[in-house]
Amino acid sequence: GNHRVMRVDLFTNVATRIAGSSEAGFSGDGSAATDAKLNNPGDLVIDAQGNLLIADRENRRIRRVARDGKISTIAGNGLPFSYADITGELATRTGFGSIDGLSIDPAGNIYISEVTRLTRIRTNGRAEILTGYQSQADDGTATYYNEQLDKIDAVLSLPDGSLAFTTRARPALKNALTSP
C-alpha cells in the first residue's frame, strides 16, 4: 500500500527507498526512480546488467530501474488486458492485466503472468503467449493456447530452460476453443 520498492541492508538494518514516491499513480519515466509513481508494485527481478525490473501491477506495466537510478517502462501501455492475440506485438504497445508474476531467464527474456495467460517478452521487445488466454471473437468465444488457466500467479524461469508457475484449478470450459 506504500507504492514503493525498498531495500534493507541486513548488516546495518537501514532501509532505503529504491523506487516509488509513496503516492499511487504512473509517472517518472526517464527520471529518478525515487520520484516516480508506482501503483501496487509486486514481483522484482534483477537482469544480467544489474537493472531492477518491477511488476508495476495496477499500472499494468513492467518498469526498469537502471543502475543510474532512472526508471523506464519496458512493457505494457497501461491500457486494460488485451482481448486480441498479443503474440508478435511490441510489449510497450500492449495492454496487460495486472502483472502478478515476473521472472527473467539468463538470455534476458522476461516472463509475466496475468490472471489467465503466461507471456514471454522476448529480448527484441515482442510479446509471445506461452499458455492460457489467446483471444476472443466478436461472438464472445474465447480461444486458449494449450489450455484454459485461471489465477496464474508466481512464475519462475528454471535452469533447464523450462518455467514453473502457480495456478488454481482450471475453470469449466464454456464457449471456448483450444489451439494446438
mmCIF file of C-alpha atoms in Angstrom:
data_model
loop_
_atom_site.group_PDB
_atom_site.id
_atom_site.type_symbol
_atom_site.label_atom_id
_atom_site.label_comp_id
_atom_site.label_asym_id
_atom_site.label_seq_id
_atom_site.Cartn_x
_atom_site.Cartn_y
_atom_site.Cartn_z
ATOM 1 C CA GLY A 1 0.000 0.000 0.000
ATOM 2 C CA ASN A 2 3.008 2.341 0.071
ATOM 3 C CA HIS A 3 3.543 2.125 -3.703
ATOM 4 C CA ARG A 4 7.300 1.890 -3.426
ATOM 5 C CA VAL A 5 10.203 -0.558 -3.534
ATOM 6 C CA MET A 6 12.549 -0.649 -0.549
ATOM 7 C CA ARG A 7 15.959 -2.195 0.149
ATOM 8 C CA VAL A 8 17.053 -3.214 3.630
ATOM 9 C CA ASP A 9 20.766 -3.631 4.380
ATOM 10 C CA LEU A 10 20.894 -6.728 6.567
ATOM 11 C CA PHE A 11 24.141 -5.661 8.230
ATOM 12 C CA THR A 12 23.130 -2.119 9.222
ATOM 13 C CA ASN A 13 19.348 -2.696 9.262
ATOM 14 C CA VAL A 14 18.902 0.563 7.322
ATOM 15 C CA ALA A 15 16.032 0.757 4.812
ATOM 16 C CA THR A 16 16.429 2.766 1.604
ATOM 17 C CA ARG A 17 13.771 3.622 -0.964
ATOM 18 C CA ILE A 18 14.754 2.420 -4.450
ATOM 19 C CA ALA A 19 11.622 3.364 -6.400
ATOM 20 C CA GLY A 20 8.256 4.984 -5.887
ATOM 21 C CA SER A 21 7.202 8.272 -4.348
ATOM 22 C CA SER A 22 4.707 6.585 -1.982
ATOM 23 C CA GLU A 23 1.818 8.047 -3.991
ATOM 24 C CA ALA A 24 -0.200 5.720 -6.244
ATOM 25 C CA GLY A 25 -0.131 6.604 -9.920
ATOM 26 C CA PHE A 26 2.025 6.447 -13.012
ATOM 27 C CA SER A 27 4.827 8.877 -13.769
ATOM 28 C CA GLY A 28 8.557 9.311 -13.854
ATOM 29 C CA ASP A 29 9.873 7.573 -16.977
ATOM 30 C CA GLY A 30 13.318 8.985 -17.716
ATOM 31 C CA SER A 31 13.671 10.455 -14.225
ATOM 32 C CA ALA A 32 14.855 9.296 -10.824
ATOM 33 C CA ALA A 33 13.023 6.137 -9.769
ATOM 34 C CA THR A 34 12.537 7.552 -6.266
ATOM 35 C CA ASP A 35 10.407 10.365 -7.738
ATOM 36 C CA ALA A 36 8.315 8.034 -9.916
ATOM 37 C CA LYS A 37 4.776 6.990 -9.123
ATOM 38 C CA LEU A 38 4.071 3.259 -8.937
ATOM 39 C CA ASN A 39 0.769 1.546 -8.297
ATOM 40 C CA ASN A 40 0.941 -1.612 -6.175
ATOM 41 C CA PRO A 41 4.397 -2.869 -7.204
ATOM 42 C CA GLY A 42 4.847 -6.610 -6.898
ATOM 43 C CA ASP A 43 7.464 -9.092 -8.059
ATOM 44 C CA LEU A 44 11.036 -7.930 -8.558
ATOM 45 C CA VAL A 45 13.921 -9.392 -10.587
ATOM 46 C CA ILE A 46 17.449 -8.296 -11.434
ATOM 47 C CA ASP A 47 18.592 -8.704 -15.052
ATOM 48 C CA ALA A 48 22.116 -9.647 -16.183
ATOM 49 C CA GLN A 49 23.086 -5.958 -16.414
ATOM 50 C CA GLY A 50 22.103 -5.314 -12.789
ATOM 51 C CA ASN A 51 18.905 -3.418 -13.604
ATOM 52 C CA LEU A 52 15.913 -3.903 -11.305
ATOM 53 C CA LEU A 53 12.658 -4.935 -13.013
ATOM 54 C CA ILE A 54 9.411 -4.177 -11.189
ATOM 55 C CA ALA A 55 5.986 -5.660 -11.860
ATOM 56 C CA ASP A 56 4.004 -2.406 -11.534
ATOM 57 C CA ARG A 57 0.775 -4.350 -11.085
ATOM 58 C CA GLU A 58 -2.016 -1.833 -11.197
ATOM 59 C CA ASN A 59 -0.295 0.243 -13.886
ATOM 60 C CA ARG A 60 -0.169 -2.968 -15.949
ATOM 61 C CA ARG A 61 3.473 -2.367 -16.791
ATOM 62 C CA ILE A 62 6.985 -3.624 -16.208
ATOM 63 C CA ARG A 63 9.280 -0.819 -15.067
ATOM 64 C CA ARG A 64 13.073 -0.960 -15.178
ATOM 65 C CA VAL A 65 15.289 0.883 -12.722
ATOM 66 C CA ALA A 66 18.683 1.222 -14.393
ATOM 67 C CA ARG A 67 21.899 1.193 -12.419
ATOM 68 C CA ASP A 68 21.969 5.008 -12.673
ATOM 69 C CA GLY A 69 18.663 5.136 -10.735
ATOM 70 C CA LYS A 70 16.434 6.213 -13.651
ATOM 71 C CA ILE A 71 13.163 4.428 -14.305
ATOM 72 C CA SER A 72 11.579 3.460 -17.631
ATOM 73 C CA THR A 73 8.694 1.358 -18.887
ATOM 74 C CA ILE A 74 9.764 -1.716 -20.834
ATOM 75 C CA ALA A 75 6.395 -3.488 -21.211
ATOM 76 C CA GLY A 76 2.734 -2.509 -21.059
ATOM 77 C CA ASN A 77 0.935 0.587 -22.258
ATOM 78 C CA GLY A 78 -1.287 0.988 -19.203
ATOM 79 C CA LEU A 79 -4.456 0.025 -21.061
ATOM 80 C CA PRO A 80 -6.553 -2.902 -19.781
ATOM 81 C CA PHE A 81 -5.977 -6.560 -20.646
ATOM 82 C CA SER A 82 -5.942 -7.048 -24.411
ATOM 83 C CA TYR A 83 -8.577 -9.455 -25.700
ATOM 84 C CA ALA A 84 -6.739 -9.702 -29.031
ATOM 85 C CA ASP A 85 -3.870 -12.103 -29.641
ATOM 86 C CA ILE A 86 -0.790 -10.166 -28.479
ATOM 87 C CA THR A 87 1.784 -12.583 -29.930
ATOM 88 C CA GLY A 88 4.235 -10.598 -32.064
ATOM 89 C CA GLU A 89 3.149 -7.210 -30.708
ATOM 90 C CA LEU A 90 5.613 -4.769 -29.165
ATOM 91 C CA ALA A 91 5.320 -5.202 -25.409
ATOM 92 C CA THR A 92 5.338 -1.422 -24.859
ATOM 93 C CA ARG A 93 2.224 -1.130 -27.049
ATOM 94 C CA THR A 94 0.345 -3.998 -25.420
ATOM 95 C CA GLY A 95 -2.422 -3.917 -22.829
ATOM 96 C CA PHE A 96 -1.766 -6.337 -20.000
ATOM 97 C CA GLY A 97 -3.819 -7.230 -16.978
ATOM 98 C CA SER A 98 -2.364 -6.951 -13.511
ATOM 99 C CA ILE A 99 1.139 -8.426 -13.754
ATOM 100 C CA ASP A 100 1.098 -10.902 -10.903
ATOM 101 C CA GLY A 101 4.291 -12.832 -11.612
ATOM 102 C CA LEU A 102 7.630 -11.771 -13.078
ATOM 103 C CA SER A 103 10.753 -13.746 -13.946
ATOM 104 C CA ILE A 104 13.722 -13.490 -16.304
ATOM 105 C CA ASP A 105 15.927 -16.122 -17.910
ATOM 106 C CA PRO A 106 19.709 -15.937 -18.442
ATOM 107 C CA ALA A 107 19.197 -14.812 -22.066
ATOM 108 C CA GLY A 108 17.155 -11.794 -20.917
ATOM 109 C CA ASN A 109 13.678 -12.998 -21.908
ATOM 110 C CA ILE A 110 11.081 -11.753 -19.424
ATOM 111 C CA TYR A 111 8.137 -13.890 -18.310
ATOM 112 C CA ILE A 112 4.953 -12.423 -16.894
ATOM 113 C CA SER A 113 1.831 -13.982 -15.516
ATOM 114 C CA GLU A 114 -1.514 -12.313 -15.675
ATOM 115 C CA VAL A 115 -4.746 -13.807 -14.426
ATOM 116 C CA THR A 116 -5.366 -16.081 -17.419
ATOM 117 C CA ARG A 117 -2.194 -16.146 -19.510
ATOM 118 C CA LEU A 118 1.550 -16.627 -19.305
ATOM 119 C CA THR A 119 3.543 -14.428 -21.688
ATOM 120 C CA ARG A 120 7.178 -14.147 -22.722
ATOM 121 C CA ILE A 121 8.641 -10.753 -23.624
ATOM 122 C CA ARG A 122 11.498 -11.615 -25.937
ATOM 123 C CA THR A 123 14.746 -9.647 -25.950
ATOM 124 C CA ASN A 124 13.515 -7.930 -29.150
ATOM 125 C CA GLY A 125 10.631 -6.425 -27.130
ATOM 126 C CA ARG A 126 7.899 -8.573 -28.704
ATOM 127 C CA ALA A 127 5.260 -10.437 -26.693
ATOM 128 C CA GLU A 128 4.556 -14.134 -27.123
ATOM 129 C CA ILE A 129 1.728 -16.007 -25.388
ATOM 130 C CA LEU A 130 3.061 -19.279 -23.986
ATOM 131 C CA THR A 131 -0.117 -20.698 -22.487
ATOM 132 C CA GLY A 132 -3.598 -19.642 -21.458
ATOM 133 C CA TYR A 133 -5.875 -16.966 -22.882
ATOM 134 C CA GLN A 134 -5.192 -16.083 -26.507
ATOM 135 C CA SER A 135 -8.072 -14.029 -27.898
ATOM 136 C CA GLN A 136 -11.823 -13.506 -28.042
ATOM 137 C CA ALA A 137 -14.068 -13.385 -31.105
ATOM 138 C CA ASP A 138 -16.861 -10.857 -31.554
ATOM 139 C CA ASP A 139 -19.414 -13.505 -30.531
ATOM 140 C CA GLY A 140 -17.645 -13.911 -27.167
ATOM 141 C CA THR A 141 -15.948 -17.221 -27.935
ATOM 142 C CA ALA A 142 -12.548 -17.281 -26.273
ATOM 143 C CA THR A 143 -9.529 -19.110 -27.670
ATOM 144 C CA TYR A 144 -6.804 -20.553 -25.452
ATOM 145 C CA TYR A 145 -3.282 -21.572 -26.324
ATOM 146 C CA ASN A 146 -2.558 -25.025 -24.858
ATOM 147 C CA GLU A 147 -5.248 -24.802 -22.167
ATOM 148 C CA GLN A 148 -7.528 -22.532 -20.195
ATOM 149 C CA LEU A 149 -5.929 -21.299 -16.978
ATOM 150 C CA ASP A 150 -7.153 -19.159 -14.098
ATOM 151 C CA LYS A 151 -5.383 -17.140 -11.410
ATOM 152 C CA ILE A 152 -1.845 -17.598 -12.701
ATOM 153 C CA ASP A 153 0.436 -16.047 -10.122
ATOM 154 C CA ALA A 154 4.105 -16.814 -9.494
ATOM 155 C CA VAL A 155 6.341 -17.652 -12.455
ATOM 156 C CA LEU A 156 9.924 -18.888 -12.277
ATOM 157 C CA SER A 157 12.480 -19.471 -15.032
ATOM 158 C CA LEU A 158 14.290 -22.733 -14.227
ATOM 159 C CA PRO A 159 17.931 -23.561 -15.052
ATOM 160 C CA ASP A 160 16.881 -26.275 -17.529
ATOM 161 C CA GLY A 161 15.085 -23.683 -19.711
ATOM 162 C CA SER A 162 11.565 -24.540 -18.554
ATOM 163 C CA LEU A 163 9.135 -22.473 -16.491
ATOM 164 C CA ALA A 164 7.262 -23.219 -13.313
ATOM 165 C CA PHE A 165 4.134 -21.274 -12.419
ATOM 166 C CA THR A 166 1.277 -21.446 -9.976
ATOM 167 C CA THR A 167 -2.374 -21.538 -10.931
ATOM 168 C CA ARG A 168 -5.586 -22.526 -9.250
ATOM 169 C CA ALA A 169 -7.947 -25.145 -10.647
ATOM 170 C CA ARG A 170 -8.928 -24.673 -14.243
ATOM 171 C CA PRO A 171 -12.481 -23.356 -14.634
ATOM 172 C CA ALA A 172 -15.005 -25.327 -16.624
ATOM 173 C CA LEU A 173 -14.652 -24.642 -20.346
ATOM 174 C CA LYS A 174 -17.637 -22.702 -21.545
ATOM 175 C CA ASN A 175 -17.882 -21.294 -25.024
ATOM 176 C CA ALA A 176 -14.151 -21.841 -25.605
ATOM 177 C CA LEU A 177 -11.806 -23.299 -28.174
ATOM 178 C CA THR A 178 -8.286 -24.574 -27.541
ATOM 179 C CA SER A 179 -5.486 -24.101 -30.071
ATOM 180 C CA PRO A 180 -2.782 -26.716 -30.538
#
